PDB file of C-alpha atoms in Angstrom:
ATOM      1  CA  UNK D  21       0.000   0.000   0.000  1.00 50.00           C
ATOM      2  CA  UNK D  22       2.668   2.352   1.033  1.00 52.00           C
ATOM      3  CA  UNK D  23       4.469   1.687  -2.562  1.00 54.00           C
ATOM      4  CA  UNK D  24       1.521   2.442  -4.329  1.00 55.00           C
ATOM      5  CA  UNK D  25       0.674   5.122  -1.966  1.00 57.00           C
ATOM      6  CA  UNK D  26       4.136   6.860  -3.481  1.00 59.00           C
ATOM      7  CA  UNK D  27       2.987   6.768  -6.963  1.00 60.00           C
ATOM      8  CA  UNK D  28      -0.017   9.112  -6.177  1.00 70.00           C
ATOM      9  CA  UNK D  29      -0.355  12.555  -7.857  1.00 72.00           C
ATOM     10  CA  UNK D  30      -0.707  14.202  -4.066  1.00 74.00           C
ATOM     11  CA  UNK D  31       1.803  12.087  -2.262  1.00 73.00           C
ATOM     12  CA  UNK D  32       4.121  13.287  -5.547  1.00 79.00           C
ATOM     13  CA  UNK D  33       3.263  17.164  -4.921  1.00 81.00           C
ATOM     14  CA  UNK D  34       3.870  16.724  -1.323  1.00 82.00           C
ATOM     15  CA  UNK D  35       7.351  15.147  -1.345  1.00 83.00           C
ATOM     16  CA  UNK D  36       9.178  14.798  -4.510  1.00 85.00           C
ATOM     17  CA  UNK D  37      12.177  17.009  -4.625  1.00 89.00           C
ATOM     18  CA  UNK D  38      12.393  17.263  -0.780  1.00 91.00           C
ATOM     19  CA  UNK D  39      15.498  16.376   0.925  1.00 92.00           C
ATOM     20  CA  UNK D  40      15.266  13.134   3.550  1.00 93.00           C
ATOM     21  CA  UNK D  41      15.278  15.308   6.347  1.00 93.00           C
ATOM     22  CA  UNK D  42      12.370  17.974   5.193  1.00 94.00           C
ATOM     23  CA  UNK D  43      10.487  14.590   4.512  1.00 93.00           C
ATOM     24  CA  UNK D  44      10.761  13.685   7.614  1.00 95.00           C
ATOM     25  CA  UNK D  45       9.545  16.762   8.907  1.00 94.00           C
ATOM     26  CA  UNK D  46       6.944  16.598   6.445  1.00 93.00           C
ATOM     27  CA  UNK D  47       5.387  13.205   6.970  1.00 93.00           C
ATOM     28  CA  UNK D  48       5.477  14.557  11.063  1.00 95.00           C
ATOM     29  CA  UNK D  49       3.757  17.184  10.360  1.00 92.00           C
ATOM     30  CA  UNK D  50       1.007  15.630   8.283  1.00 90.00           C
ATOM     31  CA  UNK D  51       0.580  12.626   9.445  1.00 91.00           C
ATOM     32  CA  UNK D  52       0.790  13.164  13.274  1.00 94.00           C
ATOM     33  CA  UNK D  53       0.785  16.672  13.097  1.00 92.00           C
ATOM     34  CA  UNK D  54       3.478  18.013  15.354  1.00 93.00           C
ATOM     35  CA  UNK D  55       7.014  18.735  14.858  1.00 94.00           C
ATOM     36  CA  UNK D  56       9.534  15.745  14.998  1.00 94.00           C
ATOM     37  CA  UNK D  57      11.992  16.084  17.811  1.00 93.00           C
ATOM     38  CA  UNK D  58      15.422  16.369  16.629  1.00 94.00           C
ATOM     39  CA  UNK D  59      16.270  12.775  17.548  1.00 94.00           C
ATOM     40  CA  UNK D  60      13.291  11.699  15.352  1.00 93.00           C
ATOM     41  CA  UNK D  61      14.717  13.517  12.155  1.00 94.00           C
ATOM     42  CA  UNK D  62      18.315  12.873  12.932  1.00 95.00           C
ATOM     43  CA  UNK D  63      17.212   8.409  13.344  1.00 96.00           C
ATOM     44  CA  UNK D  64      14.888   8.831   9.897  1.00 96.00           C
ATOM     45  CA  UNK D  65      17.256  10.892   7.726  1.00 95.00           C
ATOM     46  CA  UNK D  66      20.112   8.134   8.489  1.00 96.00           C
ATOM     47  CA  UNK D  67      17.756   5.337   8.162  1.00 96.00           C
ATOM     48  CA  UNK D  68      16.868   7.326   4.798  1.00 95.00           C
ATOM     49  CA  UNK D  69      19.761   8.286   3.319  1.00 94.00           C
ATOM     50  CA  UNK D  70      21.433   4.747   3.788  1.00 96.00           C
ATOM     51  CA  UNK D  71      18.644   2.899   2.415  1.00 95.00           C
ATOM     52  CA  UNK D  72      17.717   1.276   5.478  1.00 97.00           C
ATOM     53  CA  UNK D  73      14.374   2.721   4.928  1.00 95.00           C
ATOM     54  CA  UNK D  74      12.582   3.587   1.419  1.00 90.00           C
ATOM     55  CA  UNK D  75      10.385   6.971   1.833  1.00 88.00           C
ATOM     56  CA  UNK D  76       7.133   4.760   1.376  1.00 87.00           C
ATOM     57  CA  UNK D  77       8.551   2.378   4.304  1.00 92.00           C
ATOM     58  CA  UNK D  78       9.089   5.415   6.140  1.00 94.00           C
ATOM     59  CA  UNK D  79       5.265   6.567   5.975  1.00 91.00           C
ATOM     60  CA  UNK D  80       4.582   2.869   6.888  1.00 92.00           C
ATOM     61  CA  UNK D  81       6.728   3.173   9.396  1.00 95.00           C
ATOM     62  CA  UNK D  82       5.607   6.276  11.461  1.00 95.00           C
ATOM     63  CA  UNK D  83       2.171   5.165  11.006  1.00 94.00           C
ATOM     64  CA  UNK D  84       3.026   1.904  12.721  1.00 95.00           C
ATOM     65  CA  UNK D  85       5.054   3.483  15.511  1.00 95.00           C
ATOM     66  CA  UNK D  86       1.656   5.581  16.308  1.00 95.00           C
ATOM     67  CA  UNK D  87      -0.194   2.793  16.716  1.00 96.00           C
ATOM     68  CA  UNK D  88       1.920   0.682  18.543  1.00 96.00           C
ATOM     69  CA  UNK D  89      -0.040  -1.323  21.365  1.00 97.00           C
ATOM     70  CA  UNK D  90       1.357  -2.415  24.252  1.00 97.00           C
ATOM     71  CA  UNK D  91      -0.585  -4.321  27.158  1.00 97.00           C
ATOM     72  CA  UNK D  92      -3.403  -3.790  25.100  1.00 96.00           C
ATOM     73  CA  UNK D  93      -3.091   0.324  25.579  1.00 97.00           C
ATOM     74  CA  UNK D  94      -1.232   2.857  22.828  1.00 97.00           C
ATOM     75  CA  UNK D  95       2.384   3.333  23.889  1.00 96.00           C
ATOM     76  CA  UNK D  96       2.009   7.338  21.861  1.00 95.00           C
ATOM     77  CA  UNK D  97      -1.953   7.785  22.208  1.00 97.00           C
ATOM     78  CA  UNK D  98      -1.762  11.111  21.132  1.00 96.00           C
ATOM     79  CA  UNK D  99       0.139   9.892  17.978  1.00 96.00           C
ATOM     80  CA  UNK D 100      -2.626   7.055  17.892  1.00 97.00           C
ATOM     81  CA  UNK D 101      -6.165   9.266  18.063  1.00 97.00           C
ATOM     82  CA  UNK D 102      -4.310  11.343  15.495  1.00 96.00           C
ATOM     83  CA  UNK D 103      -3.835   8.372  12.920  1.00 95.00           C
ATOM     84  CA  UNK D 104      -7.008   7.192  13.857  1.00 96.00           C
ATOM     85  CA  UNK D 105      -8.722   9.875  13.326  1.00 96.00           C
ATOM     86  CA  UNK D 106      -7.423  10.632  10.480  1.00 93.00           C
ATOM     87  CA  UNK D 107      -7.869   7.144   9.418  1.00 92.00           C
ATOM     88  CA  UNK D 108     -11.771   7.479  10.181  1.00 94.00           C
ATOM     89  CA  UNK D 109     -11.888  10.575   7.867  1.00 92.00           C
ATOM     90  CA  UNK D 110     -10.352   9.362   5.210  1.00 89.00           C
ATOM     91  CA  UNK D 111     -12.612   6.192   5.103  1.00 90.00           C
ATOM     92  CA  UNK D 112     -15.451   8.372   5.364  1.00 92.00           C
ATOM     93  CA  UNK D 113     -14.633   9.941   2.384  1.00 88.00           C
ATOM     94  CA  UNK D 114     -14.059   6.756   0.250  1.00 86.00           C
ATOM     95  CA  UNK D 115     -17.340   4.966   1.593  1.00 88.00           C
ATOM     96  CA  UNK D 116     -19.269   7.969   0.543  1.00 84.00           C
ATOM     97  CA  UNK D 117     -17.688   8.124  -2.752  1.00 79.00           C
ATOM     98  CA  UNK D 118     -17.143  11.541  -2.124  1.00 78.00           C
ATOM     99  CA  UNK D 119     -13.785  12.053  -4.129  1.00 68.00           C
ATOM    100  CA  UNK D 120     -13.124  14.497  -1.447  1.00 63.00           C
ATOM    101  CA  UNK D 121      -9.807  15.450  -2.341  1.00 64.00           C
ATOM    102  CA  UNK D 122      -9.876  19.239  -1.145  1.00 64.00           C
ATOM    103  CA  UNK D 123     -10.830  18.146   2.444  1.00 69.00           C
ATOM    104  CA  UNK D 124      -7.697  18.838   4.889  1.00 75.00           C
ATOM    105  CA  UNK D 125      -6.776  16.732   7.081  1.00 85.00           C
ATOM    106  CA  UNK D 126      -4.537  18.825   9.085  1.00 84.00           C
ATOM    107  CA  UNK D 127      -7.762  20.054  11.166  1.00 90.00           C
ATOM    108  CA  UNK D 128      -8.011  16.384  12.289  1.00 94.00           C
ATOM    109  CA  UNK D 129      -6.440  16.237  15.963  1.00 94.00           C
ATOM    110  CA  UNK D 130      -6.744  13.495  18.343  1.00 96.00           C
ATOM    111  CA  UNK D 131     -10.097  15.308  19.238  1.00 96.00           C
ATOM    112  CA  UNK D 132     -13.352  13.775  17.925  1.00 95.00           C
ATOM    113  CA  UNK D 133     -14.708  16.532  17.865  1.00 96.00           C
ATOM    114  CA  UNK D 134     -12.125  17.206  14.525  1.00 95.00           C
ATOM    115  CA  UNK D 135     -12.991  14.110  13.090  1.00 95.00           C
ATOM    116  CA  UNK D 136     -16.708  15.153  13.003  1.00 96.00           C
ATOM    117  CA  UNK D 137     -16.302  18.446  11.872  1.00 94.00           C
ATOM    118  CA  UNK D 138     -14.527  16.768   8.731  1.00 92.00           C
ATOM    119  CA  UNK D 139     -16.680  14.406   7.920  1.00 93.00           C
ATOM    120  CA  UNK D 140     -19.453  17.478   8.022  1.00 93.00           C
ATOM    121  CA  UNK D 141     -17.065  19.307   5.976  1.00 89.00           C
ATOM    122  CA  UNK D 142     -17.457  15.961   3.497  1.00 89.00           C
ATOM    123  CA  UNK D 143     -20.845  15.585   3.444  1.00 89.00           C
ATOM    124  CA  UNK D 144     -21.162  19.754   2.634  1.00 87.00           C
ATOM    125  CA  UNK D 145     -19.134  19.481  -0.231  1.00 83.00           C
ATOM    126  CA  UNK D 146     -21.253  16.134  -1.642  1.00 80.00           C
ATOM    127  CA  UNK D 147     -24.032  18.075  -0.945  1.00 80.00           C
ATOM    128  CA  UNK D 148     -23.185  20.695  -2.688  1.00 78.00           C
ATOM    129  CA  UNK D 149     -21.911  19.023  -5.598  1.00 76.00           C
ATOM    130  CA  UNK D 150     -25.084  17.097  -6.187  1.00 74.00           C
ATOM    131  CA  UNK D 151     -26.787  19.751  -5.999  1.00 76.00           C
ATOM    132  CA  UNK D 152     -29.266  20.333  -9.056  1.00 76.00           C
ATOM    133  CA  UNK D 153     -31.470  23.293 -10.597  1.00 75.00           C
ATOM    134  CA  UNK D 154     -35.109  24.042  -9.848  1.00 79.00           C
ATOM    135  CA  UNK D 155     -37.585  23.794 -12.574  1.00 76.00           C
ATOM    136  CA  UNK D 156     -40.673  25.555 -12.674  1.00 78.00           C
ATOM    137  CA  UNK D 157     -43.477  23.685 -14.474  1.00 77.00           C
ATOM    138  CA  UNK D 158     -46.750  25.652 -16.183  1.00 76.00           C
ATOM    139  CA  UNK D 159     -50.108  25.233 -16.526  1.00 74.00           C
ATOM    140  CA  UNK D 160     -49.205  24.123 -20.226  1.00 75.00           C
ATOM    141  CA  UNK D 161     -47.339  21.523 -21.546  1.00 77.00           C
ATOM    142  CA  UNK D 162     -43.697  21.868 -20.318  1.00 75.00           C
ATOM    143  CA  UNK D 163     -41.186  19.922 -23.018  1.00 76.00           C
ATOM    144  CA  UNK D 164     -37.747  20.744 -24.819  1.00 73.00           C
ATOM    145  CA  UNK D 165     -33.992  20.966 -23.483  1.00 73.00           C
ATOM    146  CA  UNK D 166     -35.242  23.231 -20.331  1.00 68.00           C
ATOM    147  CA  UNK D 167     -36.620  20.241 -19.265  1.00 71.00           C
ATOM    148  CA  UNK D 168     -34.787  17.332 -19.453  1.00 75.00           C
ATOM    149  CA  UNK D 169     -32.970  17.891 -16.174  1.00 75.00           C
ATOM    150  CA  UNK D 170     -29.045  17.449 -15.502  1.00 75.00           C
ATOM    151  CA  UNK D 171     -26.875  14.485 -14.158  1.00 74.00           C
ATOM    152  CA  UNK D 172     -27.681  16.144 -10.546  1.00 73.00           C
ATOM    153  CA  UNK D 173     -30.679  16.030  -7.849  1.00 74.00           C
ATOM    154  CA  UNK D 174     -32.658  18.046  -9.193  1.00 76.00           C
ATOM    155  CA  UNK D 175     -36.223  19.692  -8.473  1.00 74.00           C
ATOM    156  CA  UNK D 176     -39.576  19.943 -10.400  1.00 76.00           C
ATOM    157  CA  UNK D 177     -42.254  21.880  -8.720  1.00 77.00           C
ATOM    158  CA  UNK D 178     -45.522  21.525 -10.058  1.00 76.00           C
ATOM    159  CA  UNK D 179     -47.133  23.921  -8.064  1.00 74.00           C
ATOM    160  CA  UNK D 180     -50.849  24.207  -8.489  1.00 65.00           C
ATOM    161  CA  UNK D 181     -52.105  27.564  -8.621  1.00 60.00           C
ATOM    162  CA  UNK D 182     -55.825  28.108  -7.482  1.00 55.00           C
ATOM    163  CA  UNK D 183     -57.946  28.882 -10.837  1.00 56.00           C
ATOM    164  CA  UNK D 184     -61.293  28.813 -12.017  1.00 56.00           C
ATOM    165  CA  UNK D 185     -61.519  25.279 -13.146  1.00 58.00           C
ATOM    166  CA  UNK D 186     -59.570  23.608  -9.391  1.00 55.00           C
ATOM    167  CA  UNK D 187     -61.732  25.718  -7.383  1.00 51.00           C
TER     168      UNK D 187
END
């Protein structure tokens, strides 16, 4: 996953052309979003720069260290409610086929509150994008291109309007 991950037009724009150590400080920052401690950066941009580690392995890497369990409780569960949380979001957005792709994920702390306020910002922009016109129908006999209706949700009112004849 984290290979494939790599070959993605957004993980490309992030991180191509980036030295080891400003992808460290990079993948901190988005993915647990805080700084790395010096010790952090110093241990990745080794394990980087001799190959230890492969920049996808890396990303696998941090994310595992997040999560790490221990007893049965996160050893970092700041790091972890961050990943998760993230985590949440993001499969939010792929079970609502939202192609969300302009939704940050920086707002998303180890707060759930975050995580909600995401997936609201989700289901805004779905809703907006689906999002048809309003027709108006007549009395007569509505036809032609004006319509037909688009590839949206949208709305027909047939309002009926008191006359002589409906009383």
């Amino acid at each position: 996953v984290a290979k494939t991950f790599a070959q993605v037009d957004e993980y490309k724009e992030l991180y191509d052309g980036l030295t080891d150590a400003q992808v460290v400080a990079k993948v901190y920052t988005n993915v647990l979003g805080r700084t790395a401690e010096t010790a952090e950066v110093t241990y990745w941009e080794t394990q980087l720069t001799n190959g230890a580690f492969t920049k996808p392995q890396f990303i696998k890497a941090v994310v595992n260290a997040a999560t790490e369990m221990v007893d049965g409780a996160y050893k970092y569960p700041t790091d972890a409610a961050i990943v998760n949380n993230k985590t949440a979001v993001s499969q939010y957005a792929y079970d609502t086929n939202s192609n969300a792709k302009d939704i940050l994920l920086a707002g998303v702390t180890e707060n759930e509150a975050s995580t909600q306020s995401a997936i609201k910002e989700i289901d805004d922009a779905v809703a907006a994008a689906s999002k048809g016109e309003t027709y108006e129908l007549t009395s007569g006999t509505d036809k032609g291109a004006a319509f037909v209706g688009t590839a949206k949700n949208d709305f027909f009112d047939a309002s009926i309007a008191q006359n002589s004849f409906t009383g």
